Amino acid sequence: MVGPQRGQRPGQRDGQRSGPSSLRGRPRRSTRAARARGPVRRRGHGGSPDQPDRFRRPVSGSLHRPPSAAGHPPGVRLDVVALDFRIAGLAPETVDYLDAWELQRRVHADVVGGADDTVLLLEHPPVFTAGKRTDPHERPADPGGAAVIDVDRGGKITFHGPGQLVGYPIVRLPDHVKVVDYVRRIEEALIGICASFGVTTARVPGRSGVWLRADERGPERKIAAIGLRVSRGVTMHGFSLNCDVDLGWYARFVPCGIADAGVTSLSAELGRDVTVPEVLPVVREQLARYLAWEDYTATPDYEARPEPPRIRLVTPSA
């Protein structure tokens, strides 16, 4: 992984700050405006910053305490706790990656301090983010004007941009939930989201994220990526789901370090425009289900691809 250059602070981007202005015709707010205005909550998708969406999920073990009965309307169970979903900004009000990273840190500190588990949902302007395992040759030789930012999550390099829903679950892991199980739960939620739109996906052994099986349309292709970090028992970073993102960006680099597979989106698979707002309700539902930490039946993995045939080498006799 290429570290910060001389004079750069950690997380400082390479290259220019913004992506092509013509991308999908979607305007982006300036970083200065973003910092002045703070995270954006669009009406109908999360309310005001002081009134985020709340999904309620069953209590599991001693992780959370049931809320008080006071102030709860009739019919609301008292053995559930809040999972806050916050819409930080959707296109055209995309959120600068470094601004979102700082927001994650603040929310992470709040959750560590006892606040409700929180999921940030947003879209970024075009940006490449390089995880700790990124090799130099996997970076874009020509990022097309988009920033390239080194981040503190696991995994390799990926792309974010308008038309891609990014989710940052910032949640406290119960003692019985290991990091690998948390990743599987996020994958299972993404598989369920795709299934609700009629797109069959699964895991591929040895590869992170959520995939479509190779078929007559092409090789295995990734529709959702996952990269995360756990600090003080609370998660950061998360997932990205391609809804109607411009897939041309993925030709500029080696996505997630995997050179022998493709990338796709819900729109590309269904032959119609599937927007981020259309997907949001299902995302909330599926994440609330799998982050309740209850037992679940995992979707079977796609079978591992067979090894290529071995050629027997014969040494010529003298």
Short mmCIF file of C-alpha atoms in Angstrom, two decimals:
data_model
loop_
_atom_site.label_atom_id
_atom_site.label_comp_id
_atom_site.label_asym_id
_atom_site.label_seq_id
_atom_site.Cartn_x
_atom_site.Cartn_y
_atom_site.Cartn_z
CA MET A 1 0.00 0.00 0.00
CA VAL A 2 1.33 3.44 -0.85
CA GLY A 3 1.51 5.54 2.29
CA PRO A 4 1.04 9.27 2.59
CA GLN A 5 3.52 11.33 0.60
CA ARG A 6 5.73 13.94 2.18
CA GLY A 7 3.58 16.75 3.48
CA GLN A 8 0.42 14.61 3.49
CA ARG A 9 -1.54 13.78 6.57
CA PRO A 10 -2.89 10.20 7.00
CA GLY A 11 -5.94 9.78 4.81
CA GLN A 12 -4.89 12.61 2.51
CA ARG A 13 -6.04 11.89 -1.03
CA ASP A 14 -3.88 11.57 -4.14
CA GLY A 15 -4.66 13.63 -7.22
CA GLN A 16 -7.56 16.00 -7.64
CA ARG A 17 -10.44 16.38 -5.28
CA SER A 18 -13.47 15.72 -7.44
CA GLY A 19 -14.54 13.32 -10.16
CA PRO A 20 -15.64 14.12 -13.71
CA SER A 21 -18.24 16.85 -13.63
CA SER A 22 -20.21 15.14 -16.36
CA LEU A 23 -20.73 11.89 -14.46
CA ARG A 24 -24.40 11.04 -14.73
CA GLY A 25 -25.25 14.74 -14.75
CA ARG A 26 -25.40 14.78 -10.96
CA PRO A 27 -24.11 17.95 -9.28
CA ARG A 28 -22.13 17.68 -6.08
CA ARG A 29 -21.90 20.11 -3.23
CA SER A 30 -18.51 21.57 -2.47
CA THR A 31 -16.53 20.28 0.47
CA ARG A 32 -16.64 23.76 2.01
CA ALA A 33 -20.41 23.76 1.79
CA ALA A 34 -20.53 20.21 3.12
CA ARG A 35 -18.52 21.14 6.17
CA ALA A 36 -20.54 24.28 6.76
CA ARG A 37 -23.87 22.53 6.46
CA GLY A 38 -22.91 19.24 8.06
CA PRO A 39 -24.40 15.85 7.16
CA VAL A 40 -27.49 16.13 5.00
CA ARG A 41 -30.76 14.42 5.88
CA ARG A 42 -33.16 14.50 2.95
CA ARG A 43 -36.81 14.64 3.85
CA GLY A 44 -38.50 11.28 3.69
CA HIS A 45 -35.22 9.45 4.24
CA GLY A 46 -34.27 10.04 7.84
CA GLY A 47 -35.73 13.32 9.06
CA SER A 48 -33.66 15.97 10.72
CA PRO A 49 -30.21 15.33 12.18
CA ASP A 50 -31.77 15.33 15.64
CA GLN A 51 -34.47 12.84 14.63
CA PRO A 52 -32.85 9.94 12.79
CA ASP A 53 -34.83 6.94 11.62
CA ARG A 54 -35.11 4.21 14.26
CA PHE A 55 -35.62 0.55 13.64
CA ARG A 56 -36.17 -1.60 16.69
CA ARG A 57 -34.72 -5.06 17.07
CA PRO A 58 -34.86 -7.82 19.69
CA VAL A 59 -32.53 -7.66 22.64
CA SER A 60 -29.86 -10.38 22.55
CA GLY A 61 -28.31 -11.37 25.87
CA SER A 62 -27.00 -8.56 28.04
CA LEU A 63 -25.80 -6.34 25.20
CA HIS A 64 -28.65 -3.84 25.54
CA ARG A 65 -31.12 -2.96 28.22
CA PRO A 66 -34.84 -2.78 27.39
CA PRO A 67 -36.09 0.79 27.18
CA SER A 68 -38.42 2.22 29.76
CA ALA A 69 -42.14 1.84 29.19
CA ALA A 70 -42.60 5.57 29.53
CA GLY A 71 -43.27 7.39 26.31
CA HIS A 72 -43.79 4.32 24.13
CA PRO A 73 -47.00 4.11 22.10
CA PRO A 74 -49.35 1.13 22.50
CA GLY A 75 -48.20 -1.99 20.67
CA VAL A 76 -44.47 -1.24 20.90
CA ARG A 77 -42.61 -4.14 22.49
CA LEU A 78 -40.53 -3.27 25.53
CA ASP A 79 -37.88 -5.97 24.92
CA VAL A 80 -36.40 -4.23 21.89
CA VAL A 81 -33.80 -1.51 21.42
CA ALA A 82 -33.15 1.13 18.80
CA LEU A 83 -30.94 0.76 15.75
CA ASP A 84 -30.58 4.25 14.32
CA PHE A 85 -30.49 4.67 10.54
CA ARG A 86 -29.16 8.08 9.51
CA ILE A 87 -29.28 9.34 5.94
CA ALA A 88 -26.07 11.36 5.78
CA GLY A 89 -26.55 12.47 2.17
CA LEU A 90 -27.85 11.07 -1.12
CA ALA A 91 -27.22 12.27 -4.69
CA PRO A 92 -27.22 15.04 -5.68
CA GLU A 93 -26.21 15.87 -2.09
CA THR A 94 -23.33 13.38 -2.01
CA VAL A 95 -20.97 13.35 0.98
CA ASP A 96 -17.25 13.95 0.60
CA TYR A 97 -15.38 10.82 1.71
CA LEU A 98 -13.17 12.56 4.29
CA ASP A 99 -16.20 14.32 5.76
CA ALA A 100 -17.95 10.96 6.07
CA TRP A 101 -14.84 9.44 7.63
CA GLU A 102 -14.82 12.15 10.29
CA LEU A 103 -18.54 11.58 10.88
CA GLN A 104 -17.84 7.88 11.38
CA ARG A 105 -15.22 8.67 14.01
CA ARG A 106 -17.64 10.88 15.93
CA VAL A 107 -20.45 8.34 15.83
CA HIS A 108 -18.01 5.54 16.73
CA ALA A 109 -16.96 7.46 19.85
CA ASP A 110 -20.62 7.95 20.75
CA VAL A 111 -21.41 4.24 20.39
CA VAL A 112 -18.33 3.28 22.41
CA GLY A 113 -19.66 5.66 25.06
CA GLY A 114 -23.04 3.92 25.17
CA ALA A 115 -25.11 5.51 22.40
CA ASP A 116 -27.43 3.40 20.23
CA ASP A 117 -25.91 1.37 17.42
CA THR A 118 -26.06 3.45 14.25
CA VAL A 119 -26.04 2.85 10.49
CA LEU A 120 -24.96 5.73 8.25
CA LEU A 121 -26.40 5.51 4.72
CA LEU A 122 -25.11 7.76 1.96
CA GLU A 123 -23.63 8.25 -1.50
CA HIS A 124 -20.15 9.59 -2.19
CA PRO A 125 -18.87 11.62 -5.13
CA PRO A 126 -16.45 9.55 -7.26
CA VAL A 127 -13.59 8.35 -5.04
CA PHE A 128 -11.23 5.39 -4.81
CA THR A 129 -10.45 4.10 -1.30
CA ALA A 130 -7.46 1.85 -0.72
CA GLY A 131 -7.50 -0.57 2.22
CA LYS A 132 -4.44 -1.83 4.05
CA ARG A 133 -3.84 -4.76 1.68
CA THR A 134 -3.83 -2.76 -1.55
CA ASP A 135 -0.87 -3.47 -3.83
CA PRO A 136 0.63 -0.62 -5.88
CA HIS A 137 -0.31 -2.18 -9.24
CA GLU A 138 -3.97 -2.33 -8.20
CA ARG A 139 -4.30 1.44 -7.95
CA PRO A 140 -5.76 3.36 -10.91
CA ALA A 141 -3.08 4.63 -13.27
CA ASP A 142 -5.58 7.29 -14.36
CA PRO A 143 -8.20 7.95 -11.67
CA GLY A 144 -10.20 10.15 -14.03
CA GLY A 145 -10.08 13.11 -11.69
CA ALA A 146 -11.38 11.16 -8.70
CA ALA A 147 -9.54 11.19 -5.38
CA VAL A 148 -7.53 8.16 -4.22
CA ILE A 149 -7.56 7.87 -0.42
CA ASP A 150 -5.71 5.44 1.86
CA VAL A 151 -8.00 4.24 4.65
CA ASP A 152 -7.63 2.24 7.85
CA ARG A 153 -9.98 -0.61 6.97
CA GLY A 154 -9.08 -4.09 5.82
CA GLY A 155 -9.31 -5.25 2.23
CA LYS A 156 -8.01 -3.71 -0.95
CA ILE A 157 -9.01 -0.86 -3.25
CA THR A 158 -12.57 -0.13 -4.26
CA PHE A 159 -14.66 2.64 -5.83
CA HIS A 160 -17.53 4.72 -4.49
CA GLY A 161 -19.70 7.07 -6.49
CA PRO A 162 -23.22 8.30 -7.22
CA GLY A 163 -25.64 5.44 -7.79
CA GLN A 164 -23.92 3.25 -5.20
CA LEU A 165 -25.42 2.96 -1.73
CA VAL A 166 -22.75 3.02 0.97
CA GLY A 167 -23.59 1.78 4.45
CA TYR A 168 -21.46 2.29 7.54
CA PRO A 169 -22.87 0.18 10.40
CA ILE A 170 -21.31 1.43 13.62
CA VAL A 171 -22.42 -1.24 16.05
CA ARG A 172 -21.18 -2.86 19.24
CA LEU A 173 -20.37 -6.53 18.70
CA PRO A 174 -21.73 -8.90 21.36
CA ASP A 175 -19.19 -11.21 22.97
CA HIS A 176 -20.48 -14.24 21.04
CA VAL A 177 -20.25 -12.50 17.64
CA LYS A 178 -16.78 -12.69 16.14
CA VAL A 179 -15.63 -10.40 13.35
CA VAL A 180 -16.00 -13.10 10.70
CA ASP A 181 -19.59 -13.74 11.83
CA TYR A 182 -20.32 -10.02 11.59
CA VAL A 183 -19.01 -10.00 8.01
CA ARG A 184 -21.21 -13.00 7.18
CA ARG A 185 -24.24 -11.22 8.59
CA ILE A 186 -23.61 -8.16 6.43
CA GLU A 187 -23.17 -10.45 3.42
CA GLU A 188 -26.42 -12.24 4.27
CA ALA A 189 -28.26 -8.92 4.50
CA LEU A 190 -26.92 -7.91 1.08
CA ILE A 191 -27.93 -11.28 -0.39
CA GLY A 192 -31.44 -10.70 0.96
CA ILE A 193 -31.57 -7.19 -0.49
CA CYS A 194 -30.63 -8.45 -3.95
CA ALA A 195 -33.12 -11.33 -3.68
CA SER A 196 -35.94 -8.90 -2.95
CA PHE A 197 -35.28 -7.38 -6.39
CA GLY A 198 -35.10 -10.77 -8.10
CA VAL A 199 -31.31 -10.96 -8.33
CA THR A 200 -29.81 -14.22 -7.04
CA THR A 201 -26.47 -13.77 -5.30
CA ALA A 202 -24.25 -15.63 -2.85
CA ARG A 203 -20.76 -15.76 -1.44
CA VAL A 204 -17.82 -17.11 -3.41
CA PRO A 205 -15.32 -19.09 -1.31
CA GLY A 206 -12.13 -17.12 -0.84
CA ARG A 207 -13.65 -13.84 -2.03
CA SER A 208 -15.25 -11.15 0.08
CA GLY A 209 -18.50 -9.46 -0.78
CA VAL A 210 -21.59 -10.66 -2.63
CA TRP A 211 -21.47 -12.17 -6.11
CA LEU A 212 -23.46 -13.38 -9.09
CA ARG A 213 -22.56 -16.76 -10.50
CA ALA A 214 -20.74 -16.96 -13.82
CA ASP A 215 -23.20 -17.53 -16.67
CA GLU A 216 -23.73 -16.80 -20.34
CA ARG A 217 -23.63 -13.07 -19.57
CA GLY A 218 -20.13 -13.17 -18.18
CA PRO A 219 -17.79 -14.38 -15.43
CA GLU A 220 -18.47 -14.16 -11.72
CA ARG A 221 -19.33 -10.55 -11.01
CA LYS A 222 -19.41 -8.60 -7.80
CA ILE A 223 -22.43 -6.52 -6.90
CA ALA A 224 -21.57 -5.54 -3.32
CA ALA A 225 -18.27 -4.99 -1.51
CA ILE A 226 -17.40 -5.16 2.19
CA GLY A 227 -14.47 -3.67 4.10
CA LEU A 228 -14.44 -2.92 7.79
CA ARG A 229 -12.54 -2.24 10.96
CA VAL A 230 -13.32 -3.03 14.60
CA SER A 231 -11.99 -0.77 17.36
CA ARG A 232 -12.86 -1.09 21.06
CA GLY A 233 -15.48 -3.67 20.16
CA VAL A 234 -17.37 -1.32 17.81
CA THR A 235 -17.37 -1.58 14.01
CA MET A 236 -16.50 1.06 11.42
CA HIS A 237 -16.63 1.28 7.62
CA GLY A 238 -18.99 -1.27 6.06
CA PHE A 239 -20.43 -2.09 2.64
CA SER A 240 -21.29 -0.68 -0.76
CA LEU A 241 -24.10 -1.91 -3.01
CA ASN A 242 -24.14 -1.03 -6.71
CA CYS A 243 -27.61 0.20 -7.64
CA ASP A 244 -27.25 2.37 -10.76
CA VAL A 245 -23.60 3.39 -10.48
CA ASP A 246 -21.58 4.12 -13.63
CA LEU A 247 -19.66 0.83 -14.05
CA GLY A 248 -17.15 2.49 -16.37
CA TRP A 249 -15.18 3.59 -13.31
CA TYR A 250 -14.25 -0.02 -12.56
CA ALA A 251 -12.23 -0.27 -15.76
CA ARG A 252 -9.67 2.12 -14.25
CA PHE A 253 -8.33 -0.24 -11.56
CA VAL A 254 -8.34 -3.82 -10.24
CA PRO A 255 -11.49 -3.91 -8.08
CA CYS A 256 -10.75 -5.42 -4.67
CA GLY A 257 -7.57 -6.87 -6.15
CA ILE A 258 -9.50 -9.45 -8.20
CA ALA A 259 -8.49 -9.41 -11.86
CA ASP A 260 -10.38 -12.45 -13.17
CA ALA A 261 -13.95 -11.40 -12.34
CA GLY A 262 -16.37 -8.62 -13.20
CA VAL A 263 -18.46 -5.97 -11.48
CA THR A 264 -22.18 -5.41 -11.91
CA SER A 265 -25.15 -3.53 -10.48
CA LEU A 266 -28.83 -4.13 -9.81
CA SER A 267 -29.67 -1.95 -12.80
CA ALA A 268 -27.34 -3.85 -15.13
CA GLU A 269 -28.74 -7.21 -14.06
CA LEU A 270 -32.40 -6.22 -14.25
CA GLY A 271 -32.23 -4.06 -17.36
CA ARG A 272 -33.96 -1.15 -15.64
CA ASP A 273 -32.92 1.74 -13.45
CA VAL A 274 -32.83 0.72 -9.79
CA THR A 275 -32.13 3.82 -7.73
CA VAL A 276 -30.67 4.17 -4.26
CA PRO A 277 -33.93 5.56 -2.79
CA GLU A 278 -35.78 2.52 -4.15
CA VAL A 279 -33.39 0.19 -2.34
CA LEU A 280 -33.26 2.01 1.01
CA PRO A 281 -36.37 0.49 2.68
CA VAL A 282 -35.15 -3.04 1.98
CA VAL A 283 -31.68 -2.17 3.26
CA ARG A 284 -33.12 -0.98 6.55
CA GLU A 285 -35.25 -4.10 6.90
CA GLN A 286 -32.45 -6.57 6.15
CA LEU A 287 -29.82 -4.89 8.32
CA ALA A 288 -32.21 -4.64 11.25
CA ARG A 289 -32.87 -8.36 10.88
CA TYR A 290 -29.28 -9.57 10.82
CA LEU A 291 -27.91 -7.06 13.32
CA ALA A 292 -30.36 -8.36 15.92
CA TRP A 293 -27.68 -11.03 16.53
CA GLU A 294 -30.20 -13.87 16.41
CA ASP A 295 -29.39 -17.22 14.81
CA TYR A 296 -30.00 -17.45 11.06
CA THR A 297 -29.64 -19.93 8.23
CA ALA A 298 -26.88 -18.87 5.87
CA THR A 299 -27.31 -18.90 2.10
CA PRO A 300 -25.13 -21.68 0.64
CA ASP A 301 -21.91 -20.49 -0.99
CA TYR A 302 -21.42 -20.88 -4.68
CA GLU A 303 -19.31 -23.95 -5.30
CA ALA A 304 -15.64 -23.24 -5.57
CA ARG A 305 -14.44 -23.17 -9.13
CA PRO A 306 -12.56 -26.33 -10.13
CA GLU A 307 -8.80 -26.20 -10.32
CA PRO A 308 -7.46 -25.97 -13.89
CA PRO A 309 -6.29 -29.30 -15.32
CA ARG A 310 -2.74 -30.17 -14.47
CA ILE A 311 -0.40 -30.92 -17.36
CA ARG A 312 1.97 -33.75 -16.71
CA LEU A 313 5.50 -32.81 -17.65
CA VAL A 314 7.51 -35.62 -19.22
CA THR A 315 11.27 -35.39 -19.18
CA PRO A 316 12.64 -36.57 -22.53
CA SER A 317 14.85 -39.62 -22.25
CA ALA A 318 18.50 -39.19 -23.19
#
